[in-house]
Amino acid sequence: MKIKLDIECTPQEARIFFGLPDVEKMQEAIMKELQDRMIENISGLDPEKMMKTWLPASMKGFDQMQNMFWSSLSGDKGGSDSKE
């Protein structure tokens, strides 16, 4: 035997029916705090700082990174300084 029951109600009505707490004000406060933090972090982004953060400190520049990629693709384990 199957019984199918369709109930139309809003999420708030369902929470009240099941006795769940109303967390709408807390959720709004948390979302506002997250939004404020994200805006603060985005406004402080400097492309130079981001590149320094993303690239390892041992790399001097893009030429060195490019040489590293090319040497790894060609199978040269010693880098540009190795002699064949």
Coordinates of N, CA, C and O in Angstrom, one line a residue:
M1 N 0.8 -1.2 0.0 CA 0.0 0.0 0.0 C 0.9 1.2 0.0 O 1.9 1.3 0.8
K2 N 0.6 2.2 -0.9 CA 1.3 3.4 -0.9 C 0.4 4.6 -0.6 O -0.8 4.6 -1.1
I3 N 0.9 5.5 0.1 CA 0.1 6.7 0.4 C 1.0 7.9 0.0 O 2.2 8.0 0.4
K4 N 0.4 8.7 -0.8 CA 1.2 9.9 -1.2 C 0.5 11.1 -0.7 O -0.7 11.3 -0.9
L5 N 1.2 12.0 -0.1 CA 0.7 13.2 0.5 C 1.5 14.4 0.1 O 2.7 14.5 0.3
D6 N 0.8 15.3 -0.6 CA 1.5 16.6 -1.0 C 1.0 17.7 -0.1 O -0.2 17.9 0.0
I7 N 1.9 18.4 0.5 CA 1.6 19.5 1.3 C 2.3 20.8 0.8 O 3.5 20.8 0.5
E8 N 1.5 21.8 0.6 CA 2.1 23.1 0.1 C 2.2 24.0 1.3 O 1.2 24.3 2.0
C9 N 3.4 24.4 1.6 CA 3.6 25.4 2.7 C 5.0 26.0 2.5 O 5.8 25.5 1.8
T10 N 5.1 27.2 3.1 CA 6.4 27.9 3.0 C 7.4 27.2 4.0 O 7.0 26.5 4.9
P11 N 8.7 27.5 3.8 CA 9.7 26.9 4.7 C 9.4 27.4 6.1 O 9.6 26.6 7.1
Q12 N 9.0 28.6 6.3 CA 8.7 29.2 7.6 C 7.6 28.4 8.3 O 7.6 28.0 9.4
E13 N 6.5 28.1 7.5 CA 5.4 27.4 8.0 C 5.8 26.0 8.4 O 5.4 25.4 9.4
A14 N 6.7 25.3 7.6 CA 7.1 24.0 7.9 C 8.0 24.0 9.2 O 7.8 23.1 10.1
R15 N 8.8 25.0 9.4 CA 9.6 25.1 10.6 C 8.7 25.3 11.9 O 8.9 24.6 12.9
I16 N 7.7 26.1 11.7 CA 6.8 26.3 12.9 C 6.0 25.0 13.2 O 5.9 24.6 14.3
F17 N 5.6 24.3 12.1 CA 4.8 23.0 12.3 C 5.7 22.0 13.0 O 5.2 21.3 13.9
F18 N 6.9 21.9 12.6 CA 7.8 20.9 13.2 C 8.5 21.3 14.5 O 9.2 20.6 15.1
G19 N 8.2 22.6 14.9 CA 8.8 23.1 16.2 C 10.2 23.5 16.1 O 10.9 23.5 17.1
L20 N 10.7 23.7 14.9 CA 12.1 24.1 14.7 C 12.3 25.6 15.1 O 11.4 26.4 14.9
P21 N 13.5 26.0 15.6 CA 13.7 27.4 15.9 C 13.8 28.3 14.7 O 14.2 27.8 13.6
D22 N 13.4 29.5 14.9 CA 13.5 30.5 13.8 C 14.9 31.1 13.8 O 15.3 31.8 14.8
V23 N 15.7 30.7 12.9 CA 17.1 31.2 12.8 C 17.4 32.3 11.7 O 18.5 32.5 11.4
E24 N 16.3 32.8 11.3 CA 16.4 33.8 10.2 C 17.2 35.0 10.6 O 18.1 35.4 9.8
K25 N 17.0 35.6 11.8 CA 17.8 36.8 12.2 C 19.3 36.4 12.4 O 20.2 37.2 12.0
M26 N 19.6 35.2 12.9 CA 21.0 34.8 13.1 C 21.6 34.6 11.7 O 22.7 35.0 11.5
Q27 N 20.9 34.0 10.8 CA 21.4 33.8 9.5 C 21.7 35.1 8.8 O 22.7 35.2 8.1
E28 N 20.8 36.0 8.9 CA 21.0 37.4 8.3 C 22.3 38.0 8.9 O 23.1 38.6 8.1
A29 N 22.5 37.9 10.2 CA 23.6 38.5 10.8 C 24.9 37.9 10.4 O 25.9 38.6 10.1
I30 N 24.9 36.5 10.3 CA 26.1 35.8 9.8 C 26.4 36.2 8.3 O 27.6 36.4 8.0
M31 N 25.4 36.2 7.5 CA 25.6 36.5 6.1 C 26.1 38.0 5.9 O 27.0 38.2 5.1
K32 N 25.6 38.9 6.8 CA 26.1 40.3 6.7 C 27.6 40.3 7.1 O 28.4 41.0 6.5
E33 N 28.0 39.6 8.2 CA 29.4 39.5 8.6 C 30.3 38.9 7.5 O 31.4 39.5 7.2
L34 N 29.8 37.8 6.9 CA 30.6 37.2 5.8 C 30.8 38.2 4.6 O 31.8 38.3 4.1
Q35 N 29.7 38.9 4.3 CA 29.7 39.8 3.2 C 30.7 41.0 3.5 O 31.5 41.3 2.7
D36 N 30.7 41.5 4.7 CA 31.6 42.6 5.1 C 33.1 42.1 5.0 O 33.9 42.8 4.5
R37 N 33.3 40.9 5.5 CA 34.7 40.3 5.5 C 35.2 40.1 4.1 O 36.3 40.4 3.7
M38 N 34.3 39.6 3.2 CA 34.7 39.4 1.8 C 35.0 40.7 1.1 O 36.0 40.8 0.4
I39 N 34.2 41.7 1.3 CA 34.4 43.0 0.7 C 35.7 43.6 1.2 O 36.5 44.2 0.4
E40 N 36.0 43.5 2.5 CA 37.2 44.0 3.1 C 38.4 43.3 2.5 O 39.4 43.9 2.1
N41 N 38.3 42.0 2.3 CA 39.5 41.2 1.8 C 39.7 41.5 0.3 O 40.8 41.6 -0.2
I42 N 38.6 41.6 -0.5 CA 38.7 41.9 -1.9 C 39.3 43.3 -2.1 O 40.1 43.5 -3.0
S43 N 38.9 44.3 -1.3 CA 39.4 45.6 -1.5 C 40.9 45.7 -1.2 O 41.6 46.6 -1.7
G44 N 41.4 44.8 -0.4 CA 42.8 44.8 0.0 C 43.7 44.0 -1.0 O 44.9 43.9 -0.7
L45 N 43.1 43.4 -2.0 CA 43.9 42.6 -2.9 C 44.8 43.5 -3.8 O 44.3 44.4 -4.5
D46 N 46.0 43.2 -3.8 CA 47.0 43.9 -4.7 C 47.6 42.8 -5.6 O 48.1 41.8 -5.1
P47 N 47.6 43.0 -6.9 CA 48.1 42.0 -7.8 C 49.5 41.5 -7.5 O 49.9 40.4 -7.6
E48 N 50.4 42.5 -7.1 CA 51.7 42.1 -6.8 C 51.8 41.2 -5.6 O 52.5 40.3 -5.5
K49 N 51.0 41.6 -4.5 CA 51.0 40.7 -3.3 C 50.5 39.3 -3.6 O 51.0 38.4 -3.1
M50 N 49.4 39.3 -4.5 CA 48.9 38.0 -4.9 C 49.9 37.1 -5.5 O 50.0 35.9 -5.2
M51 N 50.7 37.7 -6.5 CA 51.7 36.9 -7.2 C 52.8 36.4 -6.2 O 53.3 35.3 -6.3
K52 N 53.2 37.3 -5.3 CA 54.2 36.9 -4.3 C 53.7 35.8 -3.4 O 54.4 34.9 -3.0
T53 N 52.4 35.8 -3.1 CA 51.8 34.7 -2.3 C 51.7 33.4 -3.1 O 52.0 32.4 -2.5
W54 N 51.3 33.5 -4.3 CA 51.1 32.3 -5.1 C 52.3 31.6 -5.6 O 52.4 30.4 -5.7
L55 N 53.4 32.4 -5.9 CA 54.6 31.8 -6.4 C 55.6 31.6 -5.3 O 55.6 32.3 -4.3
P56 N 56.3 30.5 -5.3 CA 57.3 30.2 -4.3 C 58.3 31.3 -4.1 O 58.7 32.0 -5.1
A57 N 58.8 31.5 -2.9 CA 59.8 32.6 -2.6 C 61.1 32.3 -3.3 O 61.8 33.3 -3.6
S58 N 61.4 31.1 -3.7 CA 62.7 30.8 -4.3 C 62.7 31.2 -5.8 O 63.8 31.3 -6.4
M59 N 61.6 31.5 -6.4 CA 61.5 31.8 -7.8 C 61.8 33.3 -8.0 O 61.1 34.2 -7.3
K60 N 62.7 33.7 -8.8 CA 63.1 35.1 -9.0 C 62.2 35.8 -10.0 O 62.1 37.0 -10.0
G61 N 61.6 35.1 -10.9 CA 60.7 35.7 -11.9 C 60.1 34.8 -12.8 O 60.2 33.5 -12.7
F62 N 59.3 35.3 -13.8 CA 58.6 34.5 -14.7 C 59.6 33.7 -15.7 O 59.2 32.6 -16.1
D63 N 60.7 34.3 -16.0 CA 61.7 33.6 -16.8 C 62.1 32.3 -16.2 O 62.2 31.3 -16.9
Q64 N 62.4 32.3 -14.9 CA 62.8 31.1 -14.2 C 61.7 30.1 -14.2 O 62.0 28.9 -14.4
M65 N 60.5 30.6 -14.0 CA 59.3 29.6 -13.9 C 59.2 29.0 -15.3 O 58.9 27.8 -15.4
Q66 N 59.3 29.8 -16.4 CA 59.1 29.3 -17.7 C 60.2 28.3 -18.1 O 60.0 27.2 -18.6
N67 N 61.5 28.6 -17.7 CA 62.6 27.6 -17.9 C 62.3 26.3 -17.1 O 62.6 25.2 -17.6
M68 N 61.8 26.4 -15.9 CA 61.5 25.2 -15.1 C 60.4 24.4 -15.9 O 60.6 23.2 -16.0
F69 N 59.4 25.0 -16.4 CA 58.3 24.3 -17.1 C 58.9 23.6 -18.4 O 58.6 22.4 -18.6
W70 N 59.7 24.4 -19.1 CA 60.2 23.8 -20.4 C 61.2 22.7 -20.1 O 61.2 21.7 -20.8
S71 N 62.0 22.8 -19.0 CA 62.9 21.7 -18.7 C 62.2 20.5 -18.2 O 62.6 19.4 -18.5
S72 N 61.1 20.7 -17.5 CA 60.4 19.5 -17.1 C 59.7 18.8 -18.3 O 59.5 17.6 -18.3
L73 N 59.2 19.6 -19.2 CA 58.6 19.0 -20.4 C 59.6 18.3 -21.3 O 59.3 17.3 -21.9
S74 N 60.8 18.8 -21.4 CA 61.8 18.2 -22.2 C 62.5 17.0 -21.5 O 63.3 16.3 -22.2
G75 N 62.3 16.9 -20.3 CA 62.9 15.7 -19.5 C 64.2 16.1 -18.9 O 64.9 15.2 -18.4
D76 N 64.6 17.3 -19.0 CA 65.9 17.8 -18.5 C 65.7 18.0 -17.0 O 65.1 18.9 -16.5
K77 N 66.3 17.1 -16.2 CA 66.1 17.2 -14.7 C 67.1 18.2 -14.1 O 66.8 18.7 -13.0
G78 N 68.1 18.6 -14.8 CA 69.1 19.5 -14.2 C 68.8 20.9 -14.4 O 69.4 21.8 -13.8
G79 N 67.7 21.3 -15.1 CA 67.4 22.7 -15.4 C 68.2 23.2 -16.5 O 68.9 22.5 -17.2
S80 N 68.3 24.6 -16.5 CA 69.0 25.2 -17.6 C 70.5 25.2 -17.4 O 71.3 25.4 -18.3
D81 N 71.0 24.9 -16.2 CA 72.4 24.9 -15.9 C 73.1 23.6 -16.2 O 74.3 23.5 -16.2
S82 N 72.4 22.5 -16.5 CA 73.0 21.2 -16.7 C 73.6 21.1 -18.1 O 73.1 21.8 -19.1
K83 N 74.7 20.4 -18.2 CA 75.4 20.2 -19.5 C 75.1 18.8 -20.0 O 75.1 17.9 -19.3
E84 N 74.9 18.7 -21.4 CA 74.6 17.5 -22.0 C 75.9 16.8 -22.5 O 76.8 17.4 -22.9

